[in-house]
GROMACS .gro file of N, CA and C in nm:
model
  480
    1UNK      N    1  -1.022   1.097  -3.421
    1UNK     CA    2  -1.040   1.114  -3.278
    1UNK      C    3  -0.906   1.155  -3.218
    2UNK      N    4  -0.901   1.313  -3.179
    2UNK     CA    5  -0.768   1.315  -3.103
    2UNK      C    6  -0.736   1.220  -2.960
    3UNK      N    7  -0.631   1.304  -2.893
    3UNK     CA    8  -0.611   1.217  -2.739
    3UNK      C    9  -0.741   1.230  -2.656
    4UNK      N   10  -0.733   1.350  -2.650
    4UNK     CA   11  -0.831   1.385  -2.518
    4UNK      C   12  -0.964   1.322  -2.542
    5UNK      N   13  -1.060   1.338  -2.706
    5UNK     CA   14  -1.153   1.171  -2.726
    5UNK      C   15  -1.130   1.049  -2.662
    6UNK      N   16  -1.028   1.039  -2.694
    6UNK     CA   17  -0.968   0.918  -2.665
    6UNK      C   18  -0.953   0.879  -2.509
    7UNK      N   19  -0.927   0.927  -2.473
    7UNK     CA   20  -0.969   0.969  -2.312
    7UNK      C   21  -1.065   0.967  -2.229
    8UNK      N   22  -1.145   1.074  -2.319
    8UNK     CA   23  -1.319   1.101  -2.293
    8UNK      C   24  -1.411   0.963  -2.277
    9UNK      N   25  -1.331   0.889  -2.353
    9UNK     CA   26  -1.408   0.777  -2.411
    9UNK      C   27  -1.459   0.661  -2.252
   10UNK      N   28  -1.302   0.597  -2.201
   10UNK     CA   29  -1.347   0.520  -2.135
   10UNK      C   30  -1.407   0.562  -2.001
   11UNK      N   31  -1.339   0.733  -1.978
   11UNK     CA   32  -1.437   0.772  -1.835
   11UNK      C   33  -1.596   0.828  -1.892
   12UNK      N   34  -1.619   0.812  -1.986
   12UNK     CA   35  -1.791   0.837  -2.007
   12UNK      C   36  -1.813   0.666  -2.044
   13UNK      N   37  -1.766   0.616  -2.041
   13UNK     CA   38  -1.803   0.480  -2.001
   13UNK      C   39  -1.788   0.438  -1.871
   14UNK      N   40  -1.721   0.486  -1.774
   14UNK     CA   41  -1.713   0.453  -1.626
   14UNK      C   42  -1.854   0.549  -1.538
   15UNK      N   43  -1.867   0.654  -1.607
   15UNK     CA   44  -1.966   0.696  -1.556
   15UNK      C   45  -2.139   0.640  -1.590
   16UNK      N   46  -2.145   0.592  -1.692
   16UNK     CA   47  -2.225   0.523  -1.767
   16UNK      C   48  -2.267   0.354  -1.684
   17UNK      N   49  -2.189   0.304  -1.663
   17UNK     CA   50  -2.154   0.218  -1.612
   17UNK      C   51  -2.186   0.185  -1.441
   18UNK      N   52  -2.211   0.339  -1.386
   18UNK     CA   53  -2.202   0.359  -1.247
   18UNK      C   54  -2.130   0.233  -1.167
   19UNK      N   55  -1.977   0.282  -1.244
   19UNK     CA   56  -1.888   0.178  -1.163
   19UNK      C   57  -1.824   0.313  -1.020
   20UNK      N   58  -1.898   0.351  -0.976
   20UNK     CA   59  -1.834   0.439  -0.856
   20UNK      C   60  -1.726   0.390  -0.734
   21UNK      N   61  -1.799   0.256  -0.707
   21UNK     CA   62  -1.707   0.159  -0.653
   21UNK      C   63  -1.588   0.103  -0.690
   22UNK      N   64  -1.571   0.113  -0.830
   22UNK     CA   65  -1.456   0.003  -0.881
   22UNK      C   66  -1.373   0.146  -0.881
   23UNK      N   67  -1.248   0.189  -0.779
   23UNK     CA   68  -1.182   0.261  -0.797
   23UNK      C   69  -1.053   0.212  -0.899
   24UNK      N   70  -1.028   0.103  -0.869
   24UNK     CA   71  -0.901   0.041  -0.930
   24UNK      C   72  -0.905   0.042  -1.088
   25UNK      N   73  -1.026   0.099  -1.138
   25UNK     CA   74  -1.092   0.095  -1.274
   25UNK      C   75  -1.035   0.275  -1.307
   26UNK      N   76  -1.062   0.305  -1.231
   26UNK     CA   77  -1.088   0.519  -1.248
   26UNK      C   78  -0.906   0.526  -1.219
   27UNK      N   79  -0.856   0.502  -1.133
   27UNK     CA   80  -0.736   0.536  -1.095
   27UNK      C   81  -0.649   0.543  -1.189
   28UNK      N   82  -0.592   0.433  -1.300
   28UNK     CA   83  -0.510   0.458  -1.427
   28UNK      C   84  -0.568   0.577  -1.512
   29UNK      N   85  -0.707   0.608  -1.548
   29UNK     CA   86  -0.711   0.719  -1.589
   29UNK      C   87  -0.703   0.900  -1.569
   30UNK      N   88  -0.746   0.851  -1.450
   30UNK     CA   89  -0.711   1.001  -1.363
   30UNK      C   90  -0.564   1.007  -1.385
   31UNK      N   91  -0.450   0.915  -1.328
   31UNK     CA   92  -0.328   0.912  -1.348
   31UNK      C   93  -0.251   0.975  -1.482
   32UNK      N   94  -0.333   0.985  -1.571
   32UNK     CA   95  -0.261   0.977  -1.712
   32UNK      C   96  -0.378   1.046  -1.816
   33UNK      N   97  -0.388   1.149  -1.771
   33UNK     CA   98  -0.498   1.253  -1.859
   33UNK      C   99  -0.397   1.295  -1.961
   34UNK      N  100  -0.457   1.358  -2.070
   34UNK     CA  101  -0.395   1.383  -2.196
   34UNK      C  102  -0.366   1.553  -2.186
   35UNK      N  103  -0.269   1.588  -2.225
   35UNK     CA  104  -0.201   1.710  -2.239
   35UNK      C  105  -0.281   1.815  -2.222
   36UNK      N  106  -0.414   1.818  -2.342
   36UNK     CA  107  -0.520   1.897  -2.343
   36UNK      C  108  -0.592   1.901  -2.267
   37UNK      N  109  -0.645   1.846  -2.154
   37UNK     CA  110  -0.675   1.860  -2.072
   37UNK      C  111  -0.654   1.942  -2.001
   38UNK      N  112  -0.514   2.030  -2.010
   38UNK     CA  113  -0.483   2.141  -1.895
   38UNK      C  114  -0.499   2.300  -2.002
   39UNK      N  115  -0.583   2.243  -2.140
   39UNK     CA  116  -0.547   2.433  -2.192
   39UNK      C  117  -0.462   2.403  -2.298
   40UNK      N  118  -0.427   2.503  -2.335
   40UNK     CA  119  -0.415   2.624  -2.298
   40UNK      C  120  -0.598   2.700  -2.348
   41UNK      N  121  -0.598   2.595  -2.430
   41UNK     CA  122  -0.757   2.674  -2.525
   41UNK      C  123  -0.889   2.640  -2.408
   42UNK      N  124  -0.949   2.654  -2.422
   42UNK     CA  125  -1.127   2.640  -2.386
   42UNK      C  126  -1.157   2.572  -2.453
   43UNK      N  127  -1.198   2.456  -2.500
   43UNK     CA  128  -1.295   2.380  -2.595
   43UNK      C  129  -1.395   2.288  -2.512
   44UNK      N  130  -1.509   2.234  -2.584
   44UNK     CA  131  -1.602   2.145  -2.519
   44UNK      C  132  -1.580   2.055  -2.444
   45UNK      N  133  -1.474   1.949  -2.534
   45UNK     CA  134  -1.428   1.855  -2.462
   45UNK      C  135  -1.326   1.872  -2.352
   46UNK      N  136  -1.217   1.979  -2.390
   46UNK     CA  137  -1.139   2.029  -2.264
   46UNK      C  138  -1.210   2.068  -2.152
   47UNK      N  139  -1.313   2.124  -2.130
   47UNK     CA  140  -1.400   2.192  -1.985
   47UNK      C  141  -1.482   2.066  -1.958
   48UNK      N  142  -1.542   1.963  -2.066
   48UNK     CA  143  -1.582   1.834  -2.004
   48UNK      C  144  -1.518   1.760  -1.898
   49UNK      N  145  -1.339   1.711  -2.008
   49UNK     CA  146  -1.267   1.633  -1.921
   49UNK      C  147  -1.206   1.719  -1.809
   50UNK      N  148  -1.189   1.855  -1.782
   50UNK     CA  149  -1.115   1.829  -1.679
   50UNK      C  150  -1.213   1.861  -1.552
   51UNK      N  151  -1.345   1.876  -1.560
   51UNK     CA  152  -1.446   1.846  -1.470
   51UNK      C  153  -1.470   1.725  -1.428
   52UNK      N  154  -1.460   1.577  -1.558
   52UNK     CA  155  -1.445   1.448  -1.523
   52UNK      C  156  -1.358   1.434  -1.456
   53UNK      N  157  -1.230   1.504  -1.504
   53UNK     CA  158  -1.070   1.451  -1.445
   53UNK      C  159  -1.074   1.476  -1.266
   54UNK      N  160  -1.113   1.609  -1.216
   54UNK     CA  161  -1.151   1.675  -1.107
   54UNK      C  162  -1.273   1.549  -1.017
   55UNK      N  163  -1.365   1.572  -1.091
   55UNK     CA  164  -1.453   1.493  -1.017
   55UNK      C  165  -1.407   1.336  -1.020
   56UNK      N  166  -1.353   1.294  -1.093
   56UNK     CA  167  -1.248   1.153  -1.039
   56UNK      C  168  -1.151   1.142  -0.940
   57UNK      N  169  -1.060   1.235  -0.942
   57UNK     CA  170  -0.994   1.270  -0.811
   57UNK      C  171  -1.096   1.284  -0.704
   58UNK      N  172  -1.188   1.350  -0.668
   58UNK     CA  173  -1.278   1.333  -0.589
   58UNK      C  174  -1.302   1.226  -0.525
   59UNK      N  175  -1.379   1.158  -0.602
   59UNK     CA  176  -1.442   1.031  -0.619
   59UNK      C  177  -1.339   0.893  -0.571
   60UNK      N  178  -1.209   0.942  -0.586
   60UNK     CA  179  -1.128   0.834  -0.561
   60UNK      C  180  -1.060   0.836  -0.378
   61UNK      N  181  -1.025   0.997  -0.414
   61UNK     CA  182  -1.043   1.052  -0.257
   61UNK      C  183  -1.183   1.031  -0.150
   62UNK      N  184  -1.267   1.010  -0.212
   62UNK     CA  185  -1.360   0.971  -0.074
   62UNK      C  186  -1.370   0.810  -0.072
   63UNK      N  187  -1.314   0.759  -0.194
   63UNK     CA  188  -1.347   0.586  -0.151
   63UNK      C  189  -1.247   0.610  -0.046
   64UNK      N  190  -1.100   0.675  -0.069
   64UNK     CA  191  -1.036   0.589   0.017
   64UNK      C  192  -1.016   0.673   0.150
   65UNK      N  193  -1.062   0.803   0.149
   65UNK     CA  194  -1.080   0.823   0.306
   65UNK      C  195  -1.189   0.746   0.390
   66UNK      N  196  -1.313   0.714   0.286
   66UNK     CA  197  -1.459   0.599   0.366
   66UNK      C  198  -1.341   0.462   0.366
   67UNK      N  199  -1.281   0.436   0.350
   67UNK     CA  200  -1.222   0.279   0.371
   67UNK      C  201  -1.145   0.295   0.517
   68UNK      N  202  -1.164   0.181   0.541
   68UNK     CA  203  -1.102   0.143   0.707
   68UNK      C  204  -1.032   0.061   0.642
   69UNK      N  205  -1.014  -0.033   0.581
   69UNK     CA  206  -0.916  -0.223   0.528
   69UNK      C  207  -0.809  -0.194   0.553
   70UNK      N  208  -0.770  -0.038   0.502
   70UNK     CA  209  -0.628  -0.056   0.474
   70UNK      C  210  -0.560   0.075   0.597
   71UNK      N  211  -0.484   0.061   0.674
   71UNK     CA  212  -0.426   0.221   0.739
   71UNK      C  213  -0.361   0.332   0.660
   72UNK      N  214  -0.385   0.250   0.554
   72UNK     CA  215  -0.257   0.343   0.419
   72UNK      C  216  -0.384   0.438   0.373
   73UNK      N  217  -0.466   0.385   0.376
   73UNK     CA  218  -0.588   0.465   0.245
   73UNK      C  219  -0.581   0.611   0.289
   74UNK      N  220  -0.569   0.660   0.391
   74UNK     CA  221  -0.592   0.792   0.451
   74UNK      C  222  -0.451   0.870   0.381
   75UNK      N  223  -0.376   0.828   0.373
   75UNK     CA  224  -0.258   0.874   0.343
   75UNK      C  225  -0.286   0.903   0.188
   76UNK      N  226  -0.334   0.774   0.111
   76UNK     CA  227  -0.361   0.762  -0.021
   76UNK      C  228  -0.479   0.856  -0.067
   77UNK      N  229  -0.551   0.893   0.006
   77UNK     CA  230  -0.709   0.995  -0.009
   77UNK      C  231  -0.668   1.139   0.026
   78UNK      N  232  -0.540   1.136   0.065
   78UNK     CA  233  -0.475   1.273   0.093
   78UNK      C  234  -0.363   1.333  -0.068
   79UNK      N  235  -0.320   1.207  -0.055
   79UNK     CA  236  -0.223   1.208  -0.178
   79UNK      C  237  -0.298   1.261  -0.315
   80UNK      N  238  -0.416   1.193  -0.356
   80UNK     CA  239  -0.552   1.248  -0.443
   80UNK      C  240  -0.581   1.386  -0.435
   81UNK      N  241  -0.618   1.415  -0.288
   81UNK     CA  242  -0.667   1.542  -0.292
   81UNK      C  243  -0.532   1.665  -0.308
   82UNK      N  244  -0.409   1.643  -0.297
   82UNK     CA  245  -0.314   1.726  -0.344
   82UNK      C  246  -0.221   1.681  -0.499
   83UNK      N  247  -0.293   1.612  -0.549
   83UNK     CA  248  -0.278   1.554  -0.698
   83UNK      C  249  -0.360   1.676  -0.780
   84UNK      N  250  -0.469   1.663  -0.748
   84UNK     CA  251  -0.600   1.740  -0.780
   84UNK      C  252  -0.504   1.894  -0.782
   85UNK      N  253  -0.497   1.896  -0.658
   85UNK     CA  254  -0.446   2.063  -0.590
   85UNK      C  255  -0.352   2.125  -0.691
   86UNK      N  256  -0.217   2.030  -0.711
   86UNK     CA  257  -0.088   2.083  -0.775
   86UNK      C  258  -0.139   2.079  -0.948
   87UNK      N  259  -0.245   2.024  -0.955
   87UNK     CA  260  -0.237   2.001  -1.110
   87UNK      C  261  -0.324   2.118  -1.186
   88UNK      N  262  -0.380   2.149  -1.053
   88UNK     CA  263  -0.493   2.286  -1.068
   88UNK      C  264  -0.423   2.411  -1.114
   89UNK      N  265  -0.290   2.406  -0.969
   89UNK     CA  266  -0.246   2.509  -0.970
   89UNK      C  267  -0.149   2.557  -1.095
   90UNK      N  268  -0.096   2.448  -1.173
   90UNK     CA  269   0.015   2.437  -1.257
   90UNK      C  270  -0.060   2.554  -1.382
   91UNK      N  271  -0.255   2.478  -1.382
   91UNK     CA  272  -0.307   2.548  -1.474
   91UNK      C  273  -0.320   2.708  -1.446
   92UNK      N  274  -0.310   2.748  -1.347
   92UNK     CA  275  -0.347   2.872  -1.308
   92UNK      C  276  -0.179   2.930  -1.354
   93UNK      N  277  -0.096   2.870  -1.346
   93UNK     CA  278   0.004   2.942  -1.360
   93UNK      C  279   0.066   2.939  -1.471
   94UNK      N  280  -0.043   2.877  -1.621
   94UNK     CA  281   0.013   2.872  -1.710
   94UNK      C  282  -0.015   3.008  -1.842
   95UNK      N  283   0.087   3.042  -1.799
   95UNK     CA  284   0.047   3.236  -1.893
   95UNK      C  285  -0.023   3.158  -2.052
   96UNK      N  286  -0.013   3.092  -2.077
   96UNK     CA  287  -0.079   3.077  -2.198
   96UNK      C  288  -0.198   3.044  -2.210
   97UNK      N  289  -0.274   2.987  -2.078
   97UNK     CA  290  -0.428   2.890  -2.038
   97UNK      C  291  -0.485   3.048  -2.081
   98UNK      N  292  -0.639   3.022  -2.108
   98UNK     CA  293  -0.704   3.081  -2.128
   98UNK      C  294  -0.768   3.156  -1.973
   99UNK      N  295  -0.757   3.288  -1.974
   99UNK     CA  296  -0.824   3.316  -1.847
   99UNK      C  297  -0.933   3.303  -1.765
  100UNK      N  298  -1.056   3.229  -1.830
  100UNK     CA  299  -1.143   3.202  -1.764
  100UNK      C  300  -1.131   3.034  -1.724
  101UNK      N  301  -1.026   2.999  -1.766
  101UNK     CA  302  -0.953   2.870  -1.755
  101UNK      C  303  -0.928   2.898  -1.606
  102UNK      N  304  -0.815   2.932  -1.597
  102UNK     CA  305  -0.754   3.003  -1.499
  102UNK      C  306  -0.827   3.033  -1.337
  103UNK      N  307  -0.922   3.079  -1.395
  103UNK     CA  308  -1.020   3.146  -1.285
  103UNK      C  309  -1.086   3.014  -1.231
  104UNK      N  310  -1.138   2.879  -1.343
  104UNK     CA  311  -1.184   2.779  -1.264
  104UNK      C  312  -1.102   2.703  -1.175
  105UNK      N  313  -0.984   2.718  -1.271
  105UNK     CA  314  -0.902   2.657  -1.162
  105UNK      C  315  -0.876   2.711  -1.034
  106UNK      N  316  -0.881   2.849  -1.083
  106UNK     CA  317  -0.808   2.942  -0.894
  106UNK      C  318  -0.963   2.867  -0.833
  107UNK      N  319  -1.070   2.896  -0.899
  107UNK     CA  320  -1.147   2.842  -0.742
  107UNK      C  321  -1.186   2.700  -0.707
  108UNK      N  322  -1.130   2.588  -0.768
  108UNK     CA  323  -1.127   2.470  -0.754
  108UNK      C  324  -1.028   2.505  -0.648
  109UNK      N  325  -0.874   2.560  -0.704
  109UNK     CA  326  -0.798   2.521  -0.596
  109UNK      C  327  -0.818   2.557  -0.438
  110UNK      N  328  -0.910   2.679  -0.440
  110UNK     CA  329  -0.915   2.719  -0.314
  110UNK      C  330  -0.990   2.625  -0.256
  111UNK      N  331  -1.084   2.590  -0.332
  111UNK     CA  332  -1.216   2.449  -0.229
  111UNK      C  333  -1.171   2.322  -0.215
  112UNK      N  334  -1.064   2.300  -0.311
  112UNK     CA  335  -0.982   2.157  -0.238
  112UNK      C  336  -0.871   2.219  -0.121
  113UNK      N  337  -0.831   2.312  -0.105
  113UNK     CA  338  -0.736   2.394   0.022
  113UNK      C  339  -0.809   2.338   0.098
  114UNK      N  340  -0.945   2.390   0.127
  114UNK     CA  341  -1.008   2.405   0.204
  114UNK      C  342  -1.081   2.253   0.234
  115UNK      N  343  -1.072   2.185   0.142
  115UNK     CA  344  -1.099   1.992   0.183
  115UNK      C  345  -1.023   1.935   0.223
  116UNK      N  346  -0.864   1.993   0.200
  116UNK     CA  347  -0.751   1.912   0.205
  116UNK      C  348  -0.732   1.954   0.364
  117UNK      N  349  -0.742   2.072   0.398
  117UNK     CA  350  -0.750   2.135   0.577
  117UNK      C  351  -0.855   2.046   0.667
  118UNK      N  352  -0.951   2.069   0.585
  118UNK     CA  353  -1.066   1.986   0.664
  118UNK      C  354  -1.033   1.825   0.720
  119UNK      N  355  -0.977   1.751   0.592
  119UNK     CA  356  -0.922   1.609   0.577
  119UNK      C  357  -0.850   1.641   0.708
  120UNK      N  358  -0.748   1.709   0.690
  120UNK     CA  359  -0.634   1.687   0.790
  120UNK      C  360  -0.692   1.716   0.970
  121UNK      N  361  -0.741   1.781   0.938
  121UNK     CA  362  -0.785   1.855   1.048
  121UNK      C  363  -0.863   1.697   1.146
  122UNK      N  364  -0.896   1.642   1.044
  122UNK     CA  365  -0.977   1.500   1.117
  122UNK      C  366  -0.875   1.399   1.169
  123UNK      N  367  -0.744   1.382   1.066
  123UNK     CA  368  -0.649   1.305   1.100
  123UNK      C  369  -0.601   1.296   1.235
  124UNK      N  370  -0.574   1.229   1.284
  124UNK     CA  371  -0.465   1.217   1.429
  124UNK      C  372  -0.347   1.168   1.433
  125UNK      N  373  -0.266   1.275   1.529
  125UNK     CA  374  -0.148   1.312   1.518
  125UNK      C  375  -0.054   1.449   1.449
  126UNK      N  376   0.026   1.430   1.502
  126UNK     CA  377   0.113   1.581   1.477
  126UNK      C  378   0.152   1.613   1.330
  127UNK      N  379   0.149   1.507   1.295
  127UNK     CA  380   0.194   1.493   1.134
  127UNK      C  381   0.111   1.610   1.020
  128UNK      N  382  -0.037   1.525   1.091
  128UNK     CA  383  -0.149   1.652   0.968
  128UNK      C  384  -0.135   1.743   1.083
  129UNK      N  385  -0.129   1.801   1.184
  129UNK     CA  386  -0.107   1.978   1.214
  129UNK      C  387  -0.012   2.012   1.150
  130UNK      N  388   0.137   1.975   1.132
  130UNK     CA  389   0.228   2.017   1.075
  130UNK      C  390   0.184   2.000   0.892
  131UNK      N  391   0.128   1.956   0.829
  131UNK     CA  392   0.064   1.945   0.716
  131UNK      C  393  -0.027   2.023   0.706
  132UNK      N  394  -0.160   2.098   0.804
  132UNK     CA  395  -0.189   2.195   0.790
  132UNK      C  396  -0.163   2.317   0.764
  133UNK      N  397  -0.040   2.310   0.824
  133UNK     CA  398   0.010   2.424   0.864
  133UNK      C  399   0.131   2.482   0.741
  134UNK      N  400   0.190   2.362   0.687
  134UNK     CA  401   0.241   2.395   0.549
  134UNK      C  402   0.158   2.446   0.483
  135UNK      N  403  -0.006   2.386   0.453
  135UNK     CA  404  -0.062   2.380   0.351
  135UNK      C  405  -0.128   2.519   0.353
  136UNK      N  406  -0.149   2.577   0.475
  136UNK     CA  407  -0.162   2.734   0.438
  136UNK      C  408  -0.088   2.787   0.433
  137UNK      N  409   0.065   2.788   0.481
  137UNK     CA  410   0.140   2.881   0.408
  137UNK      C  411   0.169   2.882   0.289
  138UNK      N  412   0.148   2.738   0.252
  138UNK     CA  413   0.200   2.772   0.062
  138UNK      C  414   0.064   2.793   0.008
  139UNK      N  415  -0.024   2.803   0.064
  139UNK     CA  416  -0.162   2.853  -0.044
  139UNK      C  417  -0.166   2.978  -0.025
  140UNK      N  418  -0.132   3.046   0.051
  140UNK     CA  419  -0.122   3.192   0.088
  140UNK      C  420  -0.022   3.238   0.010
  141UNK      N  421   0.077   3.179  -0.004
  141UNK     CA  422   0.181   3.193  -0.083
  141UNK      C  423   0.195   3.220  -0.235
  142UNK      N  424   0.114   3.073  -0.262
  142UNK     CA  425   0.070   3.055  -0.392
  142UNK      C  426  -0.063   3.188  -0.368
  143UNK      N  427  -0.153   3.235  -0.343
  143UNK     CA  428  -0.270   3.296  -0.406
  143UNK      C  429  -0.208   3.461  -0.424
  144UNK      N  430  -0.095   3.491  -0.233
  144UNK     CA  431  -0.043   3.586  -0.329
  144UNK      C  432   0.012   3.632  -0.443
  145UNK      N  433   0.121   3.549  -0.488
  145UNK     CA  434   0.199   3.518  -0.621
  145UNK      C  435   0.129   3.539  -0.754
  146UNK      N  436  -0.035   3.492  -0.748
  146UNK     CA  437  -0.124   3.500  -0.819
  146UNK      C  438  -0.182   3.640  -0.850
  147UNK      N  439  -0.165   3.679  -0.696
  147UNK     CA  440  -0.259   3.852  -0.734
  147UNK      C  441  -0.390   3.806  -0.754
  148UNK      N  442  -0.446   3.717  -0.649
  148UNK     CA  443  -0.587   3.719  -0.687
  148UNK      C  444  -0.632   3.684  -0.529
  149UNK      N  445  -0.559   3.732  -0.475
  149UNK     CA  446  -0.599   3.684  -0.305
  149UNK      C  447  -0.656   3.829  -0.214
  150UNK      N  448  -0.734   3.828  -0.157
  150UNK     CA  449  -0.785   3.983  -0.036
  150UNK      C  450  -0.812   3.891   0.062
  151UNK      N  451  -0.871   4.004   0.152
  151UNK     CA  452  -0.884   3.970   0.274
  151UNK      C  453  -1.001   3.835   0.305
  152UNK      N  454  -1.057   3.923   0.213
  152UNK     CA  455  -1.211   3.872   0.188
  152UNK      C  456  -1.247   3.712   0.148
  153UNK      N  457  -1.128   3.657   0.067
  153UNK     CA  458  -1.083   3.508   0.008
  153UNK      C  459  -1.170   3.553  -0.099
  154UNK      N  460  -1.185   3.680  -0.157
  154UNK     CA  461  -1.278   3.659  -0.328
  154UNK      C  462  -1.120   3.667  -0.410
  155UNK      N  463  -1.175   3.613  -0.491
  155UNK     CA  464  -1.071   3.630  -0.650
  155UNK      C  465  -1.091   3.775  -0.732
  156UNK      N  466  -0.974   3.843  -0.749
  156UNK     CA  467  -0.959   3.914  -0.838
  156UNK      C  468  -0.809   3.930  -0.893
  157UNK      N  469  -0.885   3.980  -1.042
  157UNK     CA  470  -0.751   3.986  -1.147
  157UNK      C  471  -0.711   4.087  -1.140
  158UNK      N  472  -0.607   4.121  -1.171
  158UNK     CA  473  -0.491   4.260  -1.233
  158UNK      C  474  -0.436   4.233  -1.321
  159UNK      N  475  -0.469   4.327  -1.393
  159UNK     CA  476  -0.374   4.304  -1.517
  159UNK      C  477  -0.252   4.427  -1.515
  160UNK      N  478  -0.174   4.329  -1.549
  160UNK     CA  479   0.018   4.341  -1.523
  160UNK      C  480   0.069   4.475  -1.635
   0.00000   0.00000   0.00000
């Protein structure tokens, strides 16, 4: 059993389990995914976990934006959803990932952009406008850099 099995293992037991609630359970693993997880190849278990890995970030981001207990959680359900974001993007920018790798990631990253705007956009105070407002310039930034950005927000490739 390599890492990423090894891995596989206890979040197909958390899902199994329908522990959706117990975040404090999901959080060490999302934290600490295994290498393969980001590529460079395509394999079964690689496009499994990092759909688990993705949809855990999710999942952890809406417990703690639905939580009121704490004033921190909003901060912490933001922090998730640009965990998700940067880890996406790292894959998109890794010349060795496989290109249709690549491509899931470019459009994950654009639909968490676009959750992470939304999030903020709900927040109050000047803090998330000025956080909006970073967060499209560096995605604009980042999609030009990519060569996969138009007017249109579709994805396309060039090859270099």
């Amino acid at each position: 059993m390599n890492e990423l099995d090894t891995w596989l293992e206890p979040v197909g037991d958390w899902y199994k389990n329908r522990k959706h609630d117990q975040v404090e359970w999901l959080e060490p693993l999302i934290l600490t995914p295994p290498d393969a997880l980001w590529g460079p190849l395509i394999t079964d278990e690689q496009s499994k976990g990092i759909a688990c890995w993705l949809d855990g970030c999710l999942r952890i981001f809406t417990f703690y934006r639905n939580s009121n207990q704490n004033p921190h959680h909003q901060e912490k359900a933001y922090q998730y959803l640009m965990f998700a974001y940067s880890k996406l993007q790292a894959v998109c920018c890794d010349t060795r990932a496989e290109p249709d790798l690549q491509e899931w990631c470019t459009q994950r990253v654009q639909h968490l952009c676009v959750l992470a705007l939304e999030f903020a956009n709900q927040q109050q105070g000047s803090r998330w406008l000025q956080e909006s407002e970073k967060l499209i310039e560096s995605h604009v930034r980042f999609m030009t850099s990519q060569s996969q950005n138009d007017d249109q927000g579709s994805v396309k490739h060039q090859i270099h």
